[in-house]
């Protein structure tokens, strides 16, 4: 049963990756292509960032930042990245 479900999901995903909709999205995202009649606007990062708003942060994150310490979830993520990328953190 689990293998059949997994196979069905793979077939469904494969079918989606061959649709014109997916190919158009991939072309836009990966290659910066536009559809006929569209104009691509390249906005400098400093201009784009000048018009953003700061999102509210979790209290735990703010408290951790005040004390110069990363929140637990960030330390956990960093530990996993060190493990997967074979980084040796014993020297720190």
Coordinates of C-alpha atoms in Angstrom, one line a residue:
X1 CA 0.0 0.0 0.0
X2 CA 2.7 2.6 0.9
X3 CA 4.6 1.8 -2.3
X4 CA 1.6 2.1 -4.5
X5 CA 0.7 5.5 -3.0
X6 CA 4.3 6.7 -3.4
X7 CA 4.3 5.5 -7.0
X8 CA 1.0 7.3 -7.7
X9 CA 2.4 10.5 -6.3
X10 CA 5.5 10.2 -8.5
X11 CA 3.4 9.7 -11.5
X12 CA 1.2 12.7 -10.6
X13 CA 4.3 14.8 -10.1
X14 CA 5.8 13.6 -13.4
X15 CA 2.6 14.5 -15.2
X16 CA 2.7 18.0 -13.6
X17 CA 6.3 18.6 -14.6
X18 CA 5.4 18.0 -18.2
X19 CA 2.5 20.4 -18.3
X20 CA 2.8 23.8 -20.2
X21 CA 1.9 25.6 -16.9
X22 CA 4.9 24.1 -15.1
X23 CA 7.2 24.7 -18.0
X24 CA 6.1 28.4 -18.2
X25 CA 6.6 28.8 -14.4
X26 CA 10.0 27.2 -14.6
X27 CA 11.1 29.4 -17.5
X28 CA 10.0 32.5 -15.6
X29 CA 11.6 31.5 -12.4
X30 CA 14.8 29.9 -13.6
X31 CA 15.6 31.9 -16.7
X32 CA 13.8 35.2 -16.2
X33 CA 11.7 34.8 -19.3
X34 CA 8.5 36.6 -20.0
X35 CA 5.4 35.8 -22.1
X36 CA 4.8 37.5 -25.4
X37 CA 3.7 41.1 -24.8
X38 CA 5.0 41.2 -21.2
X39 CA 7.7 43.6 -20.1
X40 CA 10.3 42.5 -17.6
X41 CA 11.2 45.2 -15.0
X42 CA 14.5 44.9 -13.1
X43 CA 14.3 46.8 -9.9
X44 CA 17.5 47.6 -8.0
X45 CA 17.6 45.9 -4.6
X46 CA 18.0 49.2 -2.7
X47 CA 14.8 50.5 -4.3
X48 CA 12.9 47.4 -3.7
X49 CA 14.0 47.2 -0.1
X50 CA 13.1 50.8 0.5
X51 CA 9.5 49.9 0.0
X52 CA 9.2 46.9 2.3
X53 CA 7.9 46.8 5.9
X54 CA 9.4 45.0 8.8
X55 CA 7.5 41.9 9.9
X56 CA 6.7 41.5 13.6
X57 CA 9.0 39.1 15.3
X58 CA 8.4 36.4 17.8
X59 CA 9.1 37.5 21.4
X60 CA 11.6 34.5 21.8
X61 CA 13.6 35.7 18.8
X62 CA 13.7 39.3 20.0
X63 CA 14.8 38.2 23.5
X64 CA 17.5 36.0 22.1
X65 CA 18.7 38.8 19.9
X66 CA 18.9 41.2 22.8
X67 CA 21.1 38.7 24.7
X68 CA 23.3 38.0 21.7
X69 CA 22.2 34.4 21.5
X70 CA 20.4 32.6 18.7
X71 CA 17.0 31.2 19.4
X72 CA 16.8 27.4 20.0
X73 CA 15.3 26.7 16.6
X74 CA 18.1 28.6 14.8
X75 CA 20.8 26.8 16.8
X76 CA 19.2 23.4 16.0
X77 CA 19.0 24.3 12.3
X78 CA 22.7 25.4 12.4
X79 CA 23.7 22.2 14.1
X80 CA 22.0 20.1 11.3
X81 CA 23.6 22.2 8.6
X82 CA 27.0 21.7 10.3
X83 CA 26.3 17.9 10.4
X84 CA 25.2 17.7 6.7
X85 CA 28.0 19.8 5.4
X86 CA 30.6 18.1 7.6
X87 CA 31.6 21.2 9.4
X88 CA 33.7 20.6 12.5
X89 CA 32.5 22.9 15.3
X90 CA 34.8 21.6 18.0
X91 CA 37.3 24.4 17.6
X92 CA 34.7 27.1 18.4

